Short mmCIF file of C-alpha atoms in Angstrom, two decimals:
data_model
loop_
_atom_site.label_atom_id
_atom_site.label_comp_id
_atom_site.label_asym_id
_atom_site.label_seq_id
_atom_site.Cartn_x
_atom_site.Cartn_y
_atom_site.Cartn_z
CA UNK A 1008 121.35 93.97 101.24
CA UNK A 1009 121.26 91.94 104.67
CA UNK A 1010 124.45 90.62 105.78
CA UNK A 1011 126.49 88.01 108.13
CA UNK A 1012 129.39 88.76 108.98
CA UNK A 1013 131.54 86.13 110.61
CA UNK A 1014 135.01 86.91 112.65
CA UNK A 1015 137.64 86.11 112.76
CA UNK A 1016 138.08 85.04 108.84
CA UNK A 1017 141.17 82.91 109.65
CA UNK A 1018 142.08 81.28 113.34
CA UNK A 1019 144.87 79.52 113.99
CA UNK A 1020 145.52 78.31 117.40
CA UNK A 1021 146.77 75.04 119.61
CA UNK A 1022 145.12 71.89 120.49
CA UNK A 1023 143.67 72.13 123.37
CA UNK A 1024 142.69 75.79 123.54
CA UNK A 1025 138.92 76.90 123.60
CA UNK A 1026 137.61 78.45 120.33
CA UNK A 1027 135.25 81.06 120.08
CA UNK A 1028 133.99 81.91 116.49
CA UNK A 1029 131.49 84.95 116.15
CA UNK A 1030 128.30 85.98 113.47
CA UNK A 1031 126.12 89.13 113.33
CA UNK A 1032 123.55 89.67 111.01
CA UNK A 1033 121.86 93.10 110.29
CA UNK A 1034 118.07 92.37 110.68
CA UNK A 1035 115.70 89.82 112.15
CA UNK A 1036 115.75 86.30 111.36
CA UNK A 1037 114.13 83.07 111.92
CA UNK A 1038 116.50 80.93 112.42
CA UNK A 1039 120.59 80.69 112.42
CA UNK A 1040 122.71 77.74 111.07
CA UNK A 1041 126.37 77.13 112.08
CA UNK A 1042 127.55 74.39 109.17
CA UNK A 1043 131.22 72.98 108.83
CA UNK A 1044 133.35 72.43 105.92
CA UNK A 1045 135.92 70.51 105.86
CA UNK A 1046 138.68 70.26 103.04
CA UNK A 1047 136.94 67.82 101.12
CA UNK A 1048 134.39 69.94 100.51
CA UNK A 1049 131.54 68.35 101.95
CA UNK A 1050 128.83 70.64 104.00
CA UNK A 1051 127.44 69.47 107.60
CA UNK A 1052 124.88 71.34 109.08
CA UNK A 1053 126.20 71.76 113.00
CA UNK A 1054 123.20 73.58 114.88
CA UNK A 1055 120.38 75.62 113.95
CA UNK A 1056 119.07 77.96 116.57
CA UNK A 1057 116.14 80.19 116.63
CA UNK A 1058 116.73 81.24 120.29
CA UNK A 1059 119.31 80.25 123.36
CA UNK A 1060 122.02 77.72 123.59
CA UNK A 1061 122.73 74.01 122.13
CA UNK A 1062 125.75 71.54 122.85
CA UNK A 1063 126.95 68.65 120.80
CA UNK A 1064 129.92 66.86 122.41
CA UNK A 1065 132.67 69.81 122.37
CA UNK A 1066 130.40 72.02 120.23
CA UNK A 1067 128.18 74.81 122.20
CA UNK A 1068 126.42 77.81 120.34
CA UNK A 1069 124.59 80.50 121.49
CA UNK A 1070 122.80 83.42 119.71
CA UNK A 1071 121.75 86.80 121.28
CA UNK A 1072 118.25 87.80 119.70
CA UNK A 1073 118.17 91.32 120.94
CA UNK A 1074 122.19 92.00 119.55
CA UNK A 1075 121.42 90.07 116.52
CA UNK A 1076 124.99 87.60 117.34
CA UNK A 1077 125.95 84.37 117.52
CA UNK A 1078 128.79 82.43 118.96
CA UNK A 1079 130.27 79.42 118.23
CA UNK A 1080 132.71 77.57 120.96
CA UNK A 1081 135.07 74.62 120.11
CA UNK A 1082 136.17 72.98 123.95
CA UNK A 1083 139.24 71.20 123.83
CA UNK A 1084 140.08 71.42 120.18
CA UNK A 1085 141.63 68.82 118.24
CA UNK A 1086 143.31 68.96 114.92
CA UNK A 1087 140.54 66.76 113.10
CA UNK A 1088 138.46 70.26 114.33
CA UNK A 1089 140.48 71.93 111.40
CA UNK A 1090 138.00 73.39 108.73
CA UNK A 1091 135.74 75.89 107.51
CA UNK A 1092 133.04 76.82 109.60
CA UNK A 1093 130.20 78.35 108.41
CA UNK A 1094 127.35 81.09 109.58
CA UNK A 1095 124.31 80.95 107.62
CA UNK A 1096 120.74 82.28 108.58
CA UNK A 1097 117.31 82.47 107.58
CA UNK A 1098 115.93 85.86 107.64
CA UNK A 1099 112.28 86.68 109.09
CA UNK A 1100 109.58 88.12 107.08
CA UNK A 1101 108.15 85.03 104.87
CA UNK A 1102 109.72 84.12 101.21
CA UNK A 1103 111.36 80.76 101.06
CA UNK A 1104 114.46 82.20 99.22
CA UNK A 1105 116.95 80.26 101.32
CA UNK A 1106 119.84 81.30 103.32
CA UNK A 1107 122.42 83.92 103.29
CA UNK A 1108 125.84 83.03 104.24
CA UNK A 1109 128.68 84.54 105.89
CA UNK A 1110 132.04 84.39 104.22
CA UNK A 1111 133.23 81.55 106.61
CA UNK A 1112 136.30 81.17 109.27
CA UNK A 1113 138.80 79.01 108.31
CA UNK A 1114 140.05 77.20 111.47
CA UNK A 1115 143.47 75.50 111.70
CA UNK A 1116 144.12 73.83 114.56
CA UNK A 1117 148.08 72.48 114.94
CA UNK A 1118 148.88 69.80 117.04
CA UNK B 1084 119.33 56.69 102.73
CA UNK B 1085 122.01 58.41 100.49
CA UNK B 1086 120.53 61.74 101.54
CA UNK B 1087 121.80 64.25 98.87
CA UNK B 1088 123.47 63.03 96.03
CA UNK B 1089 125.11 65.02 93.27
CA UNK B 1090 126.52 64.04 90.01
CA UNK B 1091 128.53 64.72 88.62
CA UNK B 1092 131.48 65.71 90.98
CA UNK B 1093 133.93 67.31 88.31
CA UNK B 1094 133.41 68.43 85.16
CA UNK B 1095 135.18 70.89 82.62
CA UNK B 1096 133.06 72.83 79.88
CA UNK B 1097 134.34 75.22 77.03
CA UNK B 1098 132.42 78.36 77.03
CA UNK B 1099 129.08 78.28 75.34
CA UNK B 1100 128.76 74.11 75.67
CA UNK B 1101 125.27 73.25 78.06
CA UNK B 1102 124.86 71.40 80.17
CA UNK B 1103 122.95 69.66 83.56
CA UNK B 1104 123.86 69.34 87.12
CA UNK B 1105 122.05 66.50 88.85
CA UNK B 1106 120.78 66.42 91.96
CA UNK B 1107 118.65 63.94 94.05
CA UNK B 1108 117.27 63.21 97.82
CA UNK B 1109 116.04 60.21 99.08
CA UNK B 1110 114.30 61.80 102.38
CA UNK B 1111 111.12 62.93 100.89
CA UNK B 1112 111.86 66.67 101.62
CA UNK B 1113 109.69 69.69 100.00
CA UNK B 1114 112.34 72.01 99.75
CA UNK B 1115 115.12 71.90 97.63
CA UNK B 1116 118.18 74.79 96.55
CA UNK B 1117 120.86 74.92 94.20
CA UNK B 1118 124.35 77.47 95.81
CA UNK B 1119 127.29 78.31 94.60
CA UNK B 1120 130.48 78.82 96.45
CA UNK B 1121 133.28 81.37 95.11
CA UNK B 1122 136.65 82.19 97.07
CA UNK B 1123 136.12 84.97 99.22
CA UNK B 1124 132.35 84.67 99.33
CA UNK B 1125 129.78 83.22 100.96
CA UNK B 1126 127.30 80.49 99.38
CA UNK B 1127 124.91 82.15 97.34
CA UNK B 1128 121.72 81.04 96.29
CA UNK B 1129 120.73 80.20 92.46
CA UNK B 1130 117.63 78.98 92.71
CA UNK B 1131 115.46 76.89 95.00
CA UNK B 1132 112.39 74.77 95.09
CA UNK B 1133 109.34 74.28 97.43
CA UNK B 1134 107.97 71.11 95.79
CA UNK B 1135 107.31 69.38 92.72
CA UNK B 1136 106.16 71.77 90.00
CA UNK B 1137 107.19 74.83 91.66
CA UNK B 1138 110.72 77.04 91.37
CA UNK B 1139 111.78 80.58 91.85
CA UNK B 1140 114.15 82.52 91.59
CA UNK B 1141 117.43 82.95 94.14
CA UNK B 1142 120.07 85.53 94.23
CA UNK B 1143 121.93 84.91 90.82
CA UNK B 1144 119.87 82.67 88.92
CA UNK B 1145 121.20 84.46 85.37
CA UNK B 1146 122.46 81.72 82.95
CA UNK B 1147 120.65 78.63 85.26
CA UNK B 1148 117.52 77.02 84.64
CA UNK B 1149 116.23 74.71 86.95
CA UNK B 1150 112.97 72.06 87.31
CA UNK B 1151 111.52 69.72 89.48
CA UNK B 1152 109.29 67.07 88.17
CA UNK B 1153 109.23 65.16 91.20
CA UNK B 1154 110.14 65.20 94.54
CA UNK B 1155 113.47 63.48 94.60
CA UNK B 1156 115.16 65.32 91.85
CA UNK B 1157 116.28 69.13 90.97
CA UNK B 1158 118.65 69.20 88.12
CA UNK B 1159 120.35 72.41 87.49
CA UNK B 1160 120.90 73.36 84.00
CA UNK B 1161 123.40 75.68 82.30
CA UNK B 1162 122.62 77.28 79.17
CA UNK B 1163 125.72 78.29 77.42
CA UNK B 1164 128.35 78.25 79.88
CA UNK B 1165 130.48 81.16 80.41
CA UNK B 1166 133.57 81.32 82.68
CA UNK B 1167 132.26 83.35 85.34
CA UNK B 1168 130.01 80.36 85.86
CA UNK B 1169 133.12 78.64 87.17
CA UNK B 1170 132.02 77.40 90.32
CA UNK B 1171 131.66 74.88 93.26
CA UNK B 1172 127.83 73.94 93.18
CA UNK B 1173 126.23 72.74 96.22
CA UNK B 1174 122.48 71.09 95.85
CA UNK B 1175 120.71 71.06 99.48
CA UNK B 1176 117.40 70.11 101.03
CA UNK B 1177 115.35 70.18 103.92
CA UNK B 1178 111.77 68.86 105.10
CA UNK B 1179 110.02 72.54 104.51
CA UNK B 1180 110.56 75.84 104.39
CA UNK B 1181 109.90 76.40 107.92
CA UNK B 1182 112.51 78.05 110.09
CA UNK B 1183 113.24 74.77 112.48
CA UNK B 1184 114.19 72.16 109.80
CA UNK B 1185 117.92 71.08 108.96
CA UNK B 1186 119.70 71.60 105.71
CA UNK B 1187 120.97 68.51 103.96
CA UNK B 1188 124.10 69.42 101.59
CA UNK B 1189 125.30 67.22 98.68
CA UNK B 1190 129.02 66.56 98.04
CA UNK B 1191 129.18 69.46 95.68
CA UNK B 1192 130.20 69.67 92.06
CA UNK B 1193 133.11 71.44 90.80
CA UNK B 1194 133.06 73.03 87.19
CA UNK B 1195 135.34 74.59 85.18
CA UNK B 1196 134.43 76.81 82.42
CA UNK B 1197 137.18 77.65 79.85
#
């Protein structure tokens, strides 16, 4: 079964410190999605990349075709940051049978 | 637009009862999927929809029936409910299938199944 993984599973850290949040999947894929969840519940889609970089704001992610891995970087976090962020990718090949998701990384981030 | 709307947001079945999930968009996308979220796991994927008329399948689609009659709506329907159906339930949609296209997530719908 193709997986994505997602490290680290819980983070912790200070305001102001840079975050790094990592994904790997095991074969090749279309496209990648980096979505948030915050405690309500509710599901934002952040980026989807098929190749390179993107920024939004304090938000930058990158994704390595060749190593099959993806980043995602907080700058200058903030407590309203805190949440679960998600990894989720489309894998190549054809079918329209959705995405597979990583577990998540639950990000606190304390004042 | 409302963009995905789910209804309802709680609900609380005994085991065996039926019944239906509703979900609408108001953006006129083709593609349409009904997830489920469990602690420790990632979403998984129930079943899904490319357009009016036309479902298949998804990764744990046992006990869920699904249609789509039109565009705008894909209700997800449980057939005798059984506690291991006990769930978060996430509806989403996009424009197509297509690789480049954003994914649109409804509030969710928590159910309990005694």
């Amino acid at each position: 079964k193709n997986e994505v993984e997602q490290s680290p599973q819980n983070l912790t850290a200070q305001e102001g410190e840079f975050i790094t949040i990592n994904c790997s999947y095991s074969v090749g894929i279309s496209a990648l999605h980096w979505l948030q969840q915050h405690p309500g519940g509710g599901i934002v889609s952040l980026f989807m990349l098929s190749s390179g970089k993107k920024k939004h704001g304090r938000l930058i992610a990158t994704i390595n075709i060749q190593e099959k891995h993806s980043s995602l970087h907080i700058t200058a976090s903030h407590p309203r940051d805190s949440a679960v962020y998600i990894c989720a990718v489309r894998y190549s090949g054809g079918g329209a049978d959705g995405l597979t998701f990583g577990k998540g990384t639950h990000l606190i981030i304390q004042p | 637009n409302a963009g995905v709307t789910q209804t309802p947001k709680f609900q609380v079945l005994k085991t065996g009862q039926s019944m239906t999930l509703q979900c609408a968009q108001d953006m006129n996308h083709e593609y349409m999927s009904w997830y489920r979220q469990d602690p420790g796991m990632g979403l998984r994927l129930i079943h899904y929809s490319v357009g009016a008329g036309i479902t298949d399948q998804g990764e744990v689609p046992n006990g869920y029936n699904v249609s789509r009659s039109t565009t705008e709506d894909f209700p997800l329907r449980l057939l005798s409910a059984a506690p291991s159906q006990t769930s978060v339930y996430f509806c989403a949609s996009s424009y197509s299938i297509t690789s480049g296209d954003e994914q649109f997530f409804g509030p969710g719908t928590r159910l309990t199944v005694l």
